Coordinates of C-alpha atoms in Angstrom, one line a residue:
Chain Q
M1 CA 101.6 58.9 93.5
K2 CA 100.5 57.6 96.9
D3 CA 101.1 61.1 98.3
E4 CA 98.9 62.7 95.6
Q5 CA 96.1 60.1 96.3
L6 CA 96.3 60.9 100.0
R7 CA 96.0 64.6 99.2
R8 CA 93.1 64.1 97.0
Y9 CA 91.4 61.9 99.6
L10 CA 92.0 64.5 102.3
D11 CA 90.8 67.4 100.0
D12 CA 87.8 65.3 99.1
E13 CA 88.5 65.4 95.4
Q14 CA 88.1 61.7 94.6
A15 CA 85.3 60.3 92.6
P16 CA 83.1 57.9 94.7
A17 CA 84.7 54.7 93.2
E18 CA 88.2 56.0 93.7
R19 CA 87.4 57.0 97.3
A20 CA 85.9 53.6 98.1
E21 CA 89.0 52.0 96.8
F22 CA 91.2 54.3 98.8
E23 CA 89.2 53.6 102.0
R24 CA 89.6 49.9 101.4
R25 CA 93.4 50.4 101.3
L26 CA 93.2 52.5 104.4
S27 CA 91.5 49.7 106.3
E28 CA 94.3 47.3 105.2
D29 CA 97.3 49.5 105.5
E30 CA 98.1 50.6 109.0
T31 CA 100.8 53.0 108.0
L32 CA 98.7 54.8 105.5
R33 CA 95.8 55.0 107.9
R34 CA 98.0 56.6 110.6
L35 CA 99.4 59.0 108.0
A36 CA 95.9 60.1 107.0
E37 CA 94.9 60.5 110.7
A38 CA 98.1 62.6 111.4
H39 CA 97.2 64.9 108.5
R40 CA 93.6 65.3 109.7
A41 CA 94.8 66.0 113.3
L42 CA 97.4 68.4 112.1
A43 CA 94.8 70.3 110.1
S44 CA 92.6 70.8 113.2
R45 CA 95.6 71.9 115.3
L46 CA 96.7 74.4 112.6
R47 CA 93.3 76.1 112.8
V48 CA 94.1 77.3 116.3
E49 CA 95.0 80.9 115.7
P50 CA 97.8 82.4 117.8
N51 CA 97.2 85.8 119.3
Y52 CA 99.2 88.0 117.0
E53 CA 99.8 91.5 118.3
P54 CA 101.1 94.1 115.8
P55 CA 102.9 97.1 117.2
A56 CA 100.5 99.4 119.0
D57 CA 101.6 102.5 117.0
L58 CA 101.5 100.8 113.6
A59 CA 98.4 102.8 112.3
D60 CA 100.2 106.0 113.4
R61 CA 103.4 105.0 111.6
V62 CA 101.5 104.3 108.4
M63 CA 99.4 107.4 108.6
N64 CA 102.5 109.6 109.2
Q65 CA 104.2 108.1 106.2
I66 CA 101.3 108.5 103.8
V67 CA 100.4 112.1 104.7
K68 CA 104.0 113.3 104.6
P69 CA 104.6 115.3 101.4
K70 CA 107.1 113.8 99.1
K71 CA 110.4 115.7 98.8
R72 CA 111.1 117.1 95.4
T73 CA 114.6 118.3 96.2
S74 CA 116.3 115.4 94.5
R75 CA 114.5 116.2 91.2
G76 CA 115.5 119.9 91.5
G77 CA 119.1 118.8 92.3
M78 CA 119.2 116.5 89.2
F79 CA 117.9 119.3 87.0
F80 CA 120.7 121.6 88.2
L81 CA 123.3 118.9 87.8
W82 CA 122.2 118.2 84.2
A83 CA 122.1 121.9 83.4
L84 CA 125.6 122.3 84.6
I85 CA 126.9 119.3 82.8
T86 CA 125.2 120.4 79.5
L87 CA 126.7 123.9 79.9
G88 CA 130.1 122.5 80.6
V89 CA 130.0 120.1 77.6
A90 CA 128.6 122.8 75.3
L91 CA 131.4 125.2 76.3
G92 CA 134.0 122.5 76.0
V93 CA 132.8 121.6 72.4
L94 CA 132.7 125.2 71.3
T95 CA 136.2 126.0 72.6
S96 CA 137.5 122.8 70.9
V97 CA 135.9 124.0 67.6
A98 CA 137.4 127.4 68.0
A99 CA 140.8 125.9 68.8
T100 CA 140.8 123.7 65.7
T101 CA 139.7 126.5 63.3
G102 CA 142.7 128.7 64.0
G103 CA 144.1 131.0 61.3
D104 CA 142.4 134.2 60.4
V105 CA 138.9 133.1 61.6
S106 CA 138.0 134.4 65.0
F107 CA 136.0 132.4 67.5
A108 CA 133.0 134.7 67.2
E109 CA 133.0 134.2 63.4
T110 CA 133.1 130.4 63.9
I111 CA 129.9 130.6 66.0
E112 CA 128.3 133.0 63.5
R113 CA 128.9 130.5 60.7
A114 CA 127.6 127.6 62.8
L115 CA 124.4 129.5 63.4
I116 CA 123.7 130.4 59.8
P117 CA 122.0 127.0 58.9
L118 CA 119.7 127.6 61.9
G119 CA 118.5 130.9 60.3
V120 CA 120.5 133.2 62.6
E121 CA 122.4 135.8 60.7
R122 CA 123.7 138.6 62.8
R123 CA 126.9 139.8 64.3
L124 CA 127.7 138.8 67.8
S125 CA 127.8 142.0 69.9
V126 CA 130.5 140.6 72.2
D127 CA 133.8 139.5 70.7
L128 CA 135.7 138.1 73.6
P129 CA 139.1 136.7 73.1
E130 CA 139.2 133.0 72.2
A131 CA 141.2 132.1 75.4
S132 CA 138.4 133.5 77.6
F133 CA 135.9 131.1 76.0
R134 CA 138.2 128.2 76.3
T135 CA 138.9 128.9 80.0
L136 CA 135.2 129.3 80.7
G137 CA 134.5 126.0 79.0
Y138 CA 137.2 124.1 81.0
A139 CA 136.0 125.7 84.2
G140 CA 132.3 124.8 83.5
G141 CA 133.3 121.3 82.7
L142 CA 135.4 120.9 85.8
I143 CA 132.6 122.4 88.1
A144 CA 130.1 120.0 86.5
L145 CA 132.4 117.0 87.2
I146 CA 133.1 118.0 90.8
Y147 CA 129.4 118.6 91.4
A148 CA 128.5 115.2 89.8
Y149 CA 131.0 113.5 92.0
F150 CA 129.7 115.0 95.3
A151 CA 126.1 114.5 94.3
A152 CA 126.8 110.8 93.6
E153 CA 128.7 110.4 96.9
T154 CA 126.0 112.1 99.0
R155 CA 123.4 109.9 97.4
R156 CA 125.4 106.8 98.2
R157 CA 125.9 107.8 101.8
V158 CA 122.2 108.5 102.3
K159 CA 121.3 105.1 100.9
S160 CA 123.8 103.3 103.2
I161 CA 122.3 105.1 106.3
R162 CA 118.8 104.0 105.3
Chain X
M1 CA 84.3 105.7 116.7
K2 CA 83.5 105.4 113.0
Q3 CA 81.6 102.3 111.9
Y4 CA 83.6 100.4 109.3
D5 CA 82.0 100.1 105.9
E6 CA 84.5 98.8 103.4
R7 CA 83.0 100.2 100.2
L8 CA 82.4 103.6 101.7
T9 CA 85.8 103.7 103.3
L10 CA 87.6 102.8 100.1
E11 CA 85.6 105.5 98.2
S12 CA 86.3 108.0 100.8
V13 CA 90.1 107.4 100.7
K14 CA 90.1 107.4 96.9
A15 CA 88.2 110.8 97.1
G16 CA 91.1 112.2 99.1
N17 CA 90.1 111.6 102.7
T18 CA 93.5 110.1 103.6
S19 CA 92.7 109.9 107.3
D20 CA 90.0 107.2 106.6
F21 CA 92.8 104.9 105.5
R22 CA 93.5 104.4 109.3
L23 CA 90.2 102.4 109.4
I24 CA 91.6 100.0 106.8
V25 CA 94.9 99.6 108.7
E26 CA 93.1 99.0 112.0
R27 CA 90.7 96.5 110.3
Y28 CA 93.4 94.3 108.7
E29 CA 96.6 94.9 110.7
K30 CA 96.3 91.9 112.9
K31 CA 95.8 89.2 110.2
A32 CA 98.3 90.9 107.9
Y33 CA 100.8 91.0 110.7
G34 CA 100.3 87.3 111.3
L35 CA 101.1 86.6 107.6
C36 CA 104.3 88.8 107.8
L37 CA 105.4 87.3 111.0
R38 CA 104.9 83.8 109.7
M39 CA 106.8 84.5 106.5
L40 CA 109.7 86.5 108.0
G41 CA 110.1 84.9 111.4
N42 CA 110.7 87.9 113.6
A43 CA 108.6 90.8 115.0
E44 CA 110.8 93.6 113.8
D45 CA 110.9 92.5 110.2
A46 CA 107.2 91.7 110.3
A47 CA 106.4 95.2 111.6
D48 CA 108.5 96.9 108.9
C49 CA 106.9 94.6 106.2
L50 CA 103.5 95.4 107.4
Q51 CA 104.1 99.2 107.4
D52 CA 105.5 98.9 103.8
S53 CA 102.6 96.8 102.7
F54 CA 100.0 99.3 103.9
V55 CA 101.8 102.3 102.4
K56 CA 102.0 100.4 99.1
A57 CA 98.3 99.6 99.4
Y58 CA 97.5 103.2 99.9
E59 CA 99.6 104.3 96.9
R60 CA 98.0 101.7 94.7
L61 CA 94.5 102.0 95.9
G62 CA 93.5 103.7 92.6
Q63 CA 94.3 100.4 90.9
F64 CA 91.8 98.4 93.0
R65 CA 88.7 98.0 90.8
G66 CA 86.7 95.8 93.1
E67 CA 87.0 92.8 90.9
S68 CA 88.2 90.7 93.8
K69 CA 87.6 91.1 97.6
F70 CA 89.6 94.0 99.0
S71 CA 91.2 91.6 101.6
T72 CA 92.5 89.3 98.8
W73 CA 93.9 92.3 97.0
L74 CA 95.6 93.6 100.2
Y75 CA 96.9 90.1 101.1
R76 CA 98.5 89.9 97.7
I77 CA 100.5 93.0 98.4
V78 CA 101.4 91.8 101.9
Y79 CA 102.4 88.4 100.6
T80 CA 104.6 89.8 97.8
T81 CA 106.2 92.3 100.1
A82 CA 107.0 89.6 102.7
L83 CA 108.3 87.2 100.0
N84 CA 110.6 89.9 98.6
R85 CA 111.9 90.7 102.1
S86 CA 112.5 87.1 103.0
A87 CA 114.5 86.6 99.9
A88 CA 116.6 89.7 100.6
R89 CA 117.2 89.1 104.3
K90 CA 118.5 86.1 106.1
R91 CA 115.8 84.7 108.2
R92 CA 116.7 84.9 111.9
R93 CA 115.6 82.0 114.0
E94 CA 114.8 81.8 117.7
S95 CA 117.7 80.4 119.6
E96 CA 115.8 79.0 122.5
A97 CA 114.0 75.6 122.1
P98 CA 110.3 75.5 122.7
P99 CA 109.1 74.2 126.1
E100 CA 109.1 70.4 126.6
L101 CA 105.8 68.6 126.3
G102 CA 104.4 67.2 129.5
E103 CA 105.5 63.6 130.2
G104 CA 102.8 61.1 129.5
A105 CA 100.4 63.8 128.3
R106 CA 97.7 62.5 126.0
A107 CA 95.7 64.4 123.5
E108 CA 92.3 63.8 125.1
D109 CA 93.6 65.0 128.5
R110 CA 95.0 68.2 127.2
A111 CA 93.3 71.6 126.9
E112 CA 92.3 72.7 123.4
R113 CA 95.3 75.1 123.3
D114 CA 98.1 73.3 124.9
P115 CA 100.8 75.9 125.1
A116 CA 103.6 73.5 124.7
L117 CA 102.0 71.8 121.6
S118 CA 101.2 75.3 120.2
A119 CA 104.8 76.2 120.6
W120 CA 106.0 73.1 118.7
I121 CA 103.5 73.9 115.9
E122 CA 104.8 77.4 115.7
R123 CA 108.3 76.1 115.7
A124 CA 107.5 73.7 112.9
L125 CA 105.9 76.5 110.9
D126 CA 109.0 78.6 111.4
A127 CA 111.0 75.8 109.8
L128 CA 108.9 75.9 106.6
P129 CA 109.9 77.9 103.5
P130 CA 108.1 81.3 103.6
A131 CA 105.9 80.4 100.7
Q132 CA 104.6 77.2 102.4
S133 CA 104.1 78.8 105.8
A134 CA 102.2 81.6 104.1
L135 CA 99.7 79.1 102.7
I136 CA 99.2 77.5 106.1
E137 CA 98.5 80.9 107.5
L138 CA 96.1 82.0 104.8
Y139 CA 94.2 78.7 104.6
Y140 CA 93.9 77.6 108.2
R141 CA 94.1 80.9 110.1
D142 CA 92.8 83.5 107.8
D143 CA 90.1 81.2 106.4
L144 CA 90.8 82.1 102.7
T145 CA 89.5 79.7 100.2
I146 CA 91.8 77.9 97.8
A147 CA 90.6 80.2 95.0
E148 CA 91.4 83.3 97.1
I149 CA 94.8 81.8 98.0
A150 CA 95.5 81.2 94.3
E151 CA 94.7 84.8 93.6
T152 CA 96.8 86.1 96.5
T153 CA 99.9 84.0 95.7
G154 CA 99.7 83.8 92.0
L155 CA 99.7 80.0 92.1
S156 CA 97.1 77.8 90.3
E157 CA 94.5 76.3 92.5
T158 CA 95.9 72.8 92.1
N159 CA 99.4 74.1 92.9
A160 CA 98.1 75.8 96.0
K161 CA 96.5 72.5 97.2
V162 CA 99.7 70.5 96.5
T163 CA 101.8 73.1 98.2
L164 CA 99.5 73.1 101.2
H165 CA 99.6 69.3 101.4
R166 CA 103.5 69.4 101.2
A167 CA 103.6 72.0 104.0
R168 CA 101.4 69.7 106.2
E169 CA 103.6 66.8 105.4
R170 CA 106.7 68.7 106.4
I171 CA 105.2 69.7 109.7
R172 CA 104.3 66.1 110.3
Q173 CA 107.9 65.1 109.5
Y174 CA 109.1 67.8 111.9
F175 CA 107.0 66.3 114.7
K176 CA 108.2 62.8 113.7
T177 CA 111.9 63.8 113.7
H178 CA 111.4 65.2 117.2
G179 CA 109.7 62.0 118.4
I180 CA 106.4 63.8 119.1
E181 CA 104.2 62.8 116.2
E182 CA 101.8 61.0 118.6
E183 CA 101.1 64.3 120.4
L184 CA 99.2 65.5 117.3
R185 CA 96.5 62.9 117.8

Protein backbone atom coordinates (compact mmCIF):
# COMPACT_ATOMS: atom_id res chain seq x y z
CA MET A 1 0.00 0.00 0.00
CA LYS A 2 2.79 2.36 1.02
CA ASP A 3 4.69 1.40 -2.11
CA GLU A 4 1.67 2.10 -4.32
CA GLN A 5 1.16 5.48 -2.65
CA LEU A 6 4.81 6.32 -3.26
CA ARG A 7 4.48 5.32 -6.90
CA ARG A 8 1.37 7.45 -7.33
CA TYR A 9 3.17 10.35 -5.67
CA LEU A 10 6.21 10.00 -7.94
CA ASP A 11 4.01 9.59 -11.03
CA ASP A 12 2.00 12.64 -9.97
CA GLU A 13 -1.27 10.73 -9.97
CA GLN A 14 -2.59 11.81 -6.55
CA ALA A 15 -5.49 14.18 -6.03
CA PRO A 16 -4.45 17.45 -4.33
CA ALA A 17 -5.74 16.41 -0.88
CA GLU A 18 -4.05 13.01 -1.10
CA ARG A 19 -0.83 14.62 -2.23
CA ALA A 20 -0.87 17.13 0.62
CA GLU A 21 -1.40 14.30 3.10
CA PHE A 22 1.45 12.29 1.58
CA GLU A 23 3.78 15.30 1.68
CA ARG A 24 2.93 15.75 5.34
CA ARG A 25 3.97 12.15 5.93
CA LEU A 26 7.18 12.71 3.98
CA SER A 27 8.09 15.60 6.26
CA GLU A 28 7.61 13.41 9.33
CA ASP A 29 9.02 10.11 8.04
CA GLU A 30 12.75 10.29 7.33
CA THR A 31 12.89 6.79 5.78
CA LEU A 32 10.02 7.49 3.42
CA ARG A 33 11.53 10.82 2.41
CA ARG A 34 14.89 9.23 1.63
CA LEU A 35 13.15 6.51 -0.38
CA ALA A 36 11.32 9.10 -2.48
CA GLU A 37 14.56 11.02 -3.00
CA ALA A 38 16.38 7.86 -4.08
CA HIS A 39 13.68 7.10 -6.65
CA ARG A 40 13.81 10.63 -8.03
CA ALA A 41 17.60 10.56 -8.22
CA LEU A 42 17.54 7.17 -9.85
CA ALA A 43 15.05 8.35 -12.47
CA SER A 44 17.38 11.18 -13.51
CA ARG A 45 20.37 8.82 -13.61
CA LEU A 46 18.49 6.36 -15.77
CA ARG A 47 17.87 9.03 -18.39
CA VAL A 48 21.57 9.07 -19.21
CA GLU A 49 21.67 7.10 -22.42
CA PRO A 50 24.63 4.80 -22.96
CA ASN A 51 26.31 4.91 -26.33
CA TYR A 52 24.95 1.78 -27.97
CA GLU A 53 26.76 0.77 -31.11
CA PRO A 54 25.06 -1.90 -33.21
CA PRO A 55 27.24 -3.93 -35.60
CA ALA A 56 28.48 -1.74 -38.46
CA ASP A 57 27.29 -4.26 -41.07
CA LEU A 58 23.81 -4.72 -39.61
CA ALA A 59 22.00 -2.90 -42.44
CA ASP A 60 23.92 -5.01 -45.00
CA ARG A 61 23.02 -8.21 -43.17
CA VAL A 62 19.33 -7.30 -43.05
CA MET A 63 19.25 -6.23 -46.68
CA ASN A 64 21.04 -9.40 -47.82
CA GLN A 65 18.48 -11.46 -45.98
CA ILE A 66 15.40 -9.73 -47.30
CA VAL A 67 16.44 -9.56 -50.94
CA LYS A 68 17.54 -13.21 -51.07
CA PRO A 69 14.90 -15.24 -52.95
CA LYS A 70 13.27 -17.90 -50.83
CA LYS A 71 14.18 -21.47 -51.65
CA ARG A 72 11.33 -23.58 -52.92
CA THR A 73 13.23 -26.83 -53.08
CA SER A 74 11.75 -28.12 -49.86
CA ARG A 75 8.18 -27.76 -51.18
CA GLY A 76 9.19 -29.60 -54.39
CA GLY A 77 10.86 -32.28 -52.29
CA MET A 78 7.75 -32.73 -50.17
CA PHE A 79 5.57 -33.03 -53.27
CA PHE A 80 7.84 -35.73 -54.67
CA LEU A 81 7.88 -37.52 -51.32
CA TRP A 82 4.08 -37.53 -51.02
CA ALA A 83 3.69 -38.60 -54.64
CA LEU A 84 5.96 -41.58 -54.00
CA ILE A 85 4.21 -42.49 -50.77
CA THR A 86 0.79 -42.27 -52.43
CA LEU A 87 1.95 -44.43 -55.32
CA GLY A 88 3.45 -46.98 -52.96
CA VAL A 89 0.31 -47.16 -50.81
CA ALA A 90 -1.97 -47.39 -53.84
CA LEU A 91 0.05 -50.22 -55.36
CA GLY A 92 0.22 -51.98 -52.00
CA VAL A 93 -3.59 -51.77 -51.58
CA LEU A 94 -4.25 -53.01 -55.11
CA THR A 95 -1.92 -55.96 -54.78
CA SER A 96 -3.52 -56.86 -51.45
CA VAL A 97 -6.97 -56.77 -53.07
CA ALA A 98 -5.71 -58.92 -55.88
CA ALA A 99 -4.16 -61.38 -53.49
CA THR A 100 -7.40 -61.78 -51.50
CA THR A 101 -9.67 -62.22 -54.52
CA GLY A 102 -7.82 -65.35 -55.71
CA GLY A 103 -9.69 -68.10 -57.57
CA ASP A 104 -10.66 -67.67 -61.19
CA VAL A 105 -10.78 -63.81 -61.10
CA SER A 106 -7.62 -62.23 -62.50
CA PHE A 107 -6.04 -59.09 -61.11
CA ALA A 108 -6.97 -57.12 -64.23
CA GLU A 109 -10.63 -58.19 -63.81
CA THR A 110 -10.57 -57.06 -60.18
CA ILE A 111 -9.46 -53.58 -61.22
CA GLU A 112 -12.06 -53.47 -63.99
CA ARG A 113 -14.85 -54.34 -61.53
CA ALA A 114 -13.57 -51.72 -59.06
CA LEU A 115 -13.68 -49.06 -61.80
CA ILE A 116 -17.27 -49.80 -62.95
CA PRO A 117 -18.95 -47.67 -60.21
CA LEU A 118 -16.77 -44.79 -61.38
CA GLY A 119 -18.22 -45.06 -64.88
CA VAL A 120 -15.18 -46.71 -66.48
CA GLU A 121 -16.14 -49.74 -68.47
CA ARG A 122 -13.44 -51.04 -70.73
CA ARG A 123 -10.94 -53.84 -70.89
CA LEU A 124 -7.47 -53.13 -69.65
CA SER A 125 -5.13 -53.44 -72.59
CA VAL A 126 -2.34 -54.81 -70.43
CA ASP A 127 -2.90 -57.99 -68.51
CA LEU A 128 0.25 -58.41 -66.47
CA PRO A 129 0.62 -61.34 -64.16
CA GLU A 130 -0.59 -60.73 -60.60
CA ALA A 131 2.89 -61.32 -59.14
CA SER A 132 4.33 -58.44 -61.18
CA PHE A 133 1.83 -55.99 -59.68
CA ARG A 134 2.47 -57.25 -56.18
CA THR A 135 6.25 -56.94 -56.63
CA LEU A 136 5.83 -53.46 -58.05
CA GLY A 137 3.65 -52.44 -55.09
CA TYR A 138 6.11 -53.75 -52.53
CA ALA A 139 9.03 -52.06 -54.30
CA GLY A 140 7.17 -48.72 -54.50
CA GLY A 141 6.26 -48.86 -50.84
CA LEU A 142 9.81 -49.73 -49.85
CA ILE A 143 11.29 -46.91 -51.94
CA ALA A 144 8.81 -44.46 -50.43
CA LEU A 145 9.75 -45.53 -46.90
CA ILE A 146 13.50 -45.27 -47.59
CA TYR A 147 13.03 -41.87 -49.19
CA ALA A 148 10.90 -40.64 -46.26
CA TYR A 149 13.57 -41.80 -43.78
CA PHE A 150 16.42 -40.01 -45.57
CA ALA A 151 14.34 -36.87 -46.11
CA ALA A 152 13.51 -36.70 -42.39
CA GLU A 153 17.13 -37.39 -41.40
CA THR A 154 18.49 -34.69 -43.74
CA ARG A 155 15.95 -32.20 -42.41
CA ARG A 156 16.97 -33.01 -38.81
CA ARG A 157 20.70 -32.55 -39.58
CA VAL A 158 20.16 -29.23 -41.35
CA LYS A 159 18.17 -27.97 -38.35
CA SER A 160 20.86 -29.02 -35.88
CA ILE A 161 23.54 -27.18 -37.92
CA ARG A 162 21.45 -23.99 -37.85
CA MET B 1 22.31 10.62 -49.23
CA LYS B 2 18.51 10.29 -49.22
CA GLN B 3 16.50 12.45 -46.83
CA TYR B 4 14.46 10.28 -44.48
CA ASP B 5 10.72 10.79 -44.74
CA GLU B 6 8.97 8.03 -42.85
CA ARG B 7 5.66 8.05 -44.69
CA LEU B 8 7.28 8.16 -48.13
CA THR B 9 9.84 5.54 -47.19
CA LEU B 10 7.17 3.15 -45.93
CA GLU B 11 5.08 3.66 -49.06
CA SER B 12 8.12 3.12 -51.24
CA VAL B 13 9.04 -0.16 -49.53
CA LYS B 14 5.45 -1.36 -49.68
CA ALA B 15 5.43 -0.53 -53.39
CA GLY B 16 8.33 -2.92 -53.88
CA ASN B 17 11.41 -0.71 -53.51
CA THR B 18 13.10 -3.08 -51.10
CA SER B 19 16.35 -1.11 -51.07
CA ASP B 20 14.60 1.77 -49.26
CA PHE B 21 14.14 -0.49 -46.24
CA ARG B 22 17.80 0.24 -45.52
CA LEU B 23 16.76 3.78 -44.54
CA ILE B 24 14.43 2.35 -41.90
CA VAL B 25 17.13 0.05 -40.54
CA GLU B 26 19.63 2.89 -40.31
CA ARG B 27 17.06 5.15 -38.67
CA TYR B 28 16.10 2.76 -35.85
CA GLU B 29 19.01 0.35 -35.44
CA LYS B 30 20.67 2.20 -32.57
CA LYS B 31 17.65 2.43 -30.26
CA ALA B 32 16.35 -0.99 -31.20
CA TYR B 33 19.78 -2.43 -30.53
CA GLY B 34 19.73 -0.81 -27.09
CA LEU B 35 16.45 -2.55 -26.31
CA CYS B 36 17.76 -5.94 -27.52
CA LEU B 37 21.00 -5.51 -25.62
CA ARG B 38 19.18 -4.52 -22.45
CA MET B 39 16.86 -7.51 -22.62
CA LEU B 40 19.36 -10.15 -23.74
CA GLY B 41 22.50 -9.08 -21.93
CA ASN B 42 25.11 -9.71 -24.60
CA ALA B 43 26.10 -8.14 -27.90
CA GLU B 44 26.00 -11.28 -30.03
CA ASP B 45 22.44 -12.23 -29.07
CA ALA B 46 21.38 -8.59 -29.35
CA ALA B 47 22.73 -8.33 -32.91
CA ASP B 48 20.97 -11.55 -33.97
CA CYS B 49 17.76 -10.39 -32.31
CA LEU B 50 17.97 -7.06 -34.07
CA GLN B 51 18.52 -8.66 -37.46
CA ASP B 52 15.55 -11.02 -36.92
CA SER B 53 13.38 -8.13 -35.79
CA PHE B 54 14.08 -6.03 -38.88
CA VAL B 55 13.49 -8.98 -41.19
CA LYS B 56 10.17 -9.68 -39.44
CA ALA B 57 9.27 -6.01 -39.71
CA TYR B 58 9.97 -6.11 -43.45
CA GLU B 59 7.89 -9.25 -43.91
CA ARG B 60 4.97 -7.79 -41.93
CA LEU B 61 5.16 -4.27 -43.28
CA GLY B 62 1.95 -4.84 -45.22
CA GLN B 63 0.15 -5.26 -41.89
CA PHE B 64 1.20 -1.81 -40.67
CA ARG B 65 -1.82 0.43 -41.22
CA GLY B 66 -0.47 3.58 -39.64
CA GLU B 67 -2.90 3.41 -36.71
CA SER B 68 0.02 3.85 -34.32
CA LYS B 69 3.45 5.40 -34.72
CA PHE B 70 5.73 3.26 -36.86
CA SER B 71 8.37 3.33 -34.12
CA THR B 72 5.87 1.87 -31.62
CA TRP B 73 4.90 -0.85 -34.09
CA LEU B 74 8.56 -1.64 -34.74
CA TYR B 75 9.45 -1.64 -31.04
CA ARG B 76 6.67 -4.13 -30.41
CA ILE B 77 8.30 -6.55 -32.87
CA VAL B 78 11.73 -5.97 -31.33
CA TYR B 79 10.35 -6.38 -27.78
CA THR B 80 8.51 -9.62 -28.61
CA THR B 81 11.50 -11.06 -30.47
CA ALA B 82 13.85 -10.26 -27.60
CA LEU B 83 11.42 -11.60 -25.00
CA ASN B 84 11.10 -14.89 -26.89
CA ARG B 85 14.85 -15.16 -27.27
CA SER B 86 15.49 -14.43 -23.62
CA ALA B 87 13.02 -17.14 -22.66
CA ALA B 88 14.73 -19.62 -24.97
CA ARG B 89 18.33 -18.87 -24.10
CA LYS B 90 20.03 -18.72 -20.79
CA ARG B 91 21.12 -15.22 -20.18
CA ARG B 92 24.88 -14.90 -20.09
CA ARG B 93 26.27 -12.51 -17.55
CA GLU B 94 29.46 -10.52 -17.53
CA SER B 95 31.98 -12.23 -15.28
CA GLU B 96 33.97 -9.19 -14.36
CA ALA B 97 32.74 -6.78 -11.68
CA PRO B 98 32.17 -3.14 -12.63
CA PRO B 99 34.89 -0.69 -11.62
CA GLU B 100 34.95 0.53 -8.02
CA LEU B 101 33.45 3.91 -7.26
CA GLY B 102 35.99 6.51 -6.21
CA GLU B 103 36.51 6.74 -2.46
CA GLY B 104 34.75 9.64 -0.84
CA ALA B 105 33.22 10.68 -4.13
CA ARG B 106 30.13 12.81 -3.71
CA ALA B 107 27.37 13.35 -6.24
CA GLU B 108 27.84 17.10 -6.53
CA ASP B 109 31.55 16.65 -7.26
CA ARG B 110 31.08 14.08 -9.95
CA ALA B 111 30.65 14.67 -13.66
CA GLU B 112 27.18 14.15 -15.11
CA ARG B 113 28.26 10.80 -16.55
CA ASP B 114 30.44 9.23 -13.93
CA PRO B 115 31.72 6.12 -15.72
CA ALA B 116 31.83 4.07 -12.53
CA LEU B 117 28.28 5.00 -11.54
CA SER B 118 27.07 4.36 -15.09
CA ALA B 119 28.68 0.94 -14.96
CA TRP B 120 26.86 0.16 -11.71
CA ILE B 121 23.58 1.30 -13.20
CA GLU B 122 24.14 -0.89 -16.24
CA ARG B 123 25.01 -3.76 -13.93
CA ALA B 124 21.83 -3.23 -11.91
CA LEU B 125 19.79 -3.11 -15.13
CA ASP B 126 21.38 -6.36 -16.28
CA ALA B 127 20.19 -7.97 -13.05
CA LEU B 128 16.56 -7.11 -13.80
CA PRO B 129 14.17 -9.50 -15.53
CA PRO B 130 14.09 -8.67 -19.28
CA ALA B 131 10.52 -7.38 -19.16
CA GLN B 132 11.42 -4.87 -16.43
CA SER B 133 14.69 -3.72 -17.97
CA ALA B 134 12.88 -3.25 -21.29
CA LEU B 135 10.49 -0.82 -19.64
CA ILE B 136 13.36 1.20 -18.19
CA GLU B 137 14.96 1.34 -21.62
CA LEU B 138 11.75 2.36 -23.40
CA TYR B 139 10.67 4.96 -20.83
CA TYR B 140 13.88 6.64 -19.73
CA ARG B 141 16.11 6.21 -22.75
CA ASP B 142 13.82 5.95 -25.75
CA ASP B 143 11.39 8.51 -24.33
CA LEU B 144 8.26 6.51 -25.06
CA THR B 145 5.15 7.60 -23.21
CA ILE B 146 3.36 5.20 -20.87
CA ALA B 147 0.63 4.79 -23.50
CA GLU B 148 3.21 3.88 -26.15
CA ILE B 149 4.91 1.46 -23.76
CA ALA B 150 1.55 -0.18 -23.07
CA GLU B 151 1.03 -0.60 -26.81
CA THR B 152 4.55 -1.93 -27.33
CA THR B 153 4.50 -4.45 -24.50
CA GLY B 154 0.84 -5.38 -24.41
CA LEU B 155 0.57 -4.31 -20.75
CA SER B 156 -2.15 -2.01 -19.48
CA GLU B 157 -1.01 1.53 -18.71
CA THR B 158 -1.42 0.96 -14.96
CA ASN B 159 0.50 -2.27 -15.18
CA ALA B 160 3.27 -0.55 -17.12
CA LYS B 161 3.56 2.14 -14.42
CA VAL B 162 3.61 -0.42 -11.62
CA THR B 163 6.21 -2.56 -13.42
CA LEU B 164 8.34 0.53 -14.01
CA HIS B 165 8.15 1.46 -10.34
CA ARG B 166 9.08 -2.10 -9.31
CA ALA B 167 12.05 -2.01 -11.67
CA ARG B 168 13.26 1.26 -10.09
CA GLU B 169 12.80 -0.22 -6.64
CA ARG B 170 14.85 -3.29 -7.58
CA ILE B 171 17.65 -1.08 -8.87
CA ARG B 172 17.58 0.92 -5.64
CA GLN B 173 17.73 -2.35 -3.67
CA TYR B 174 20.65 -3.46 -5.83
CA PHE B 175 22.54 -0.29 -4.92
CA LYS B 176 21.58 -0.71 -1.28
CA THR B 177 22.78 -4.33 -1.25
CA HIS B 178 26.14 -3.19 -2.60
CA GLY B 179 26.33 -0.39 -0.03
CA ILE B 180 26.30 2.39 -2.61
CA GLU B 181 22.77 3.76 -2.39
CA GLU B 182 24.13 7.14 -1.34
CA GLU B 183 25.97 7.39 -4.64
CA LEU B 184 22.66 7.92 -6.41
CA ARG B 185 22.00 11.23 -4.68
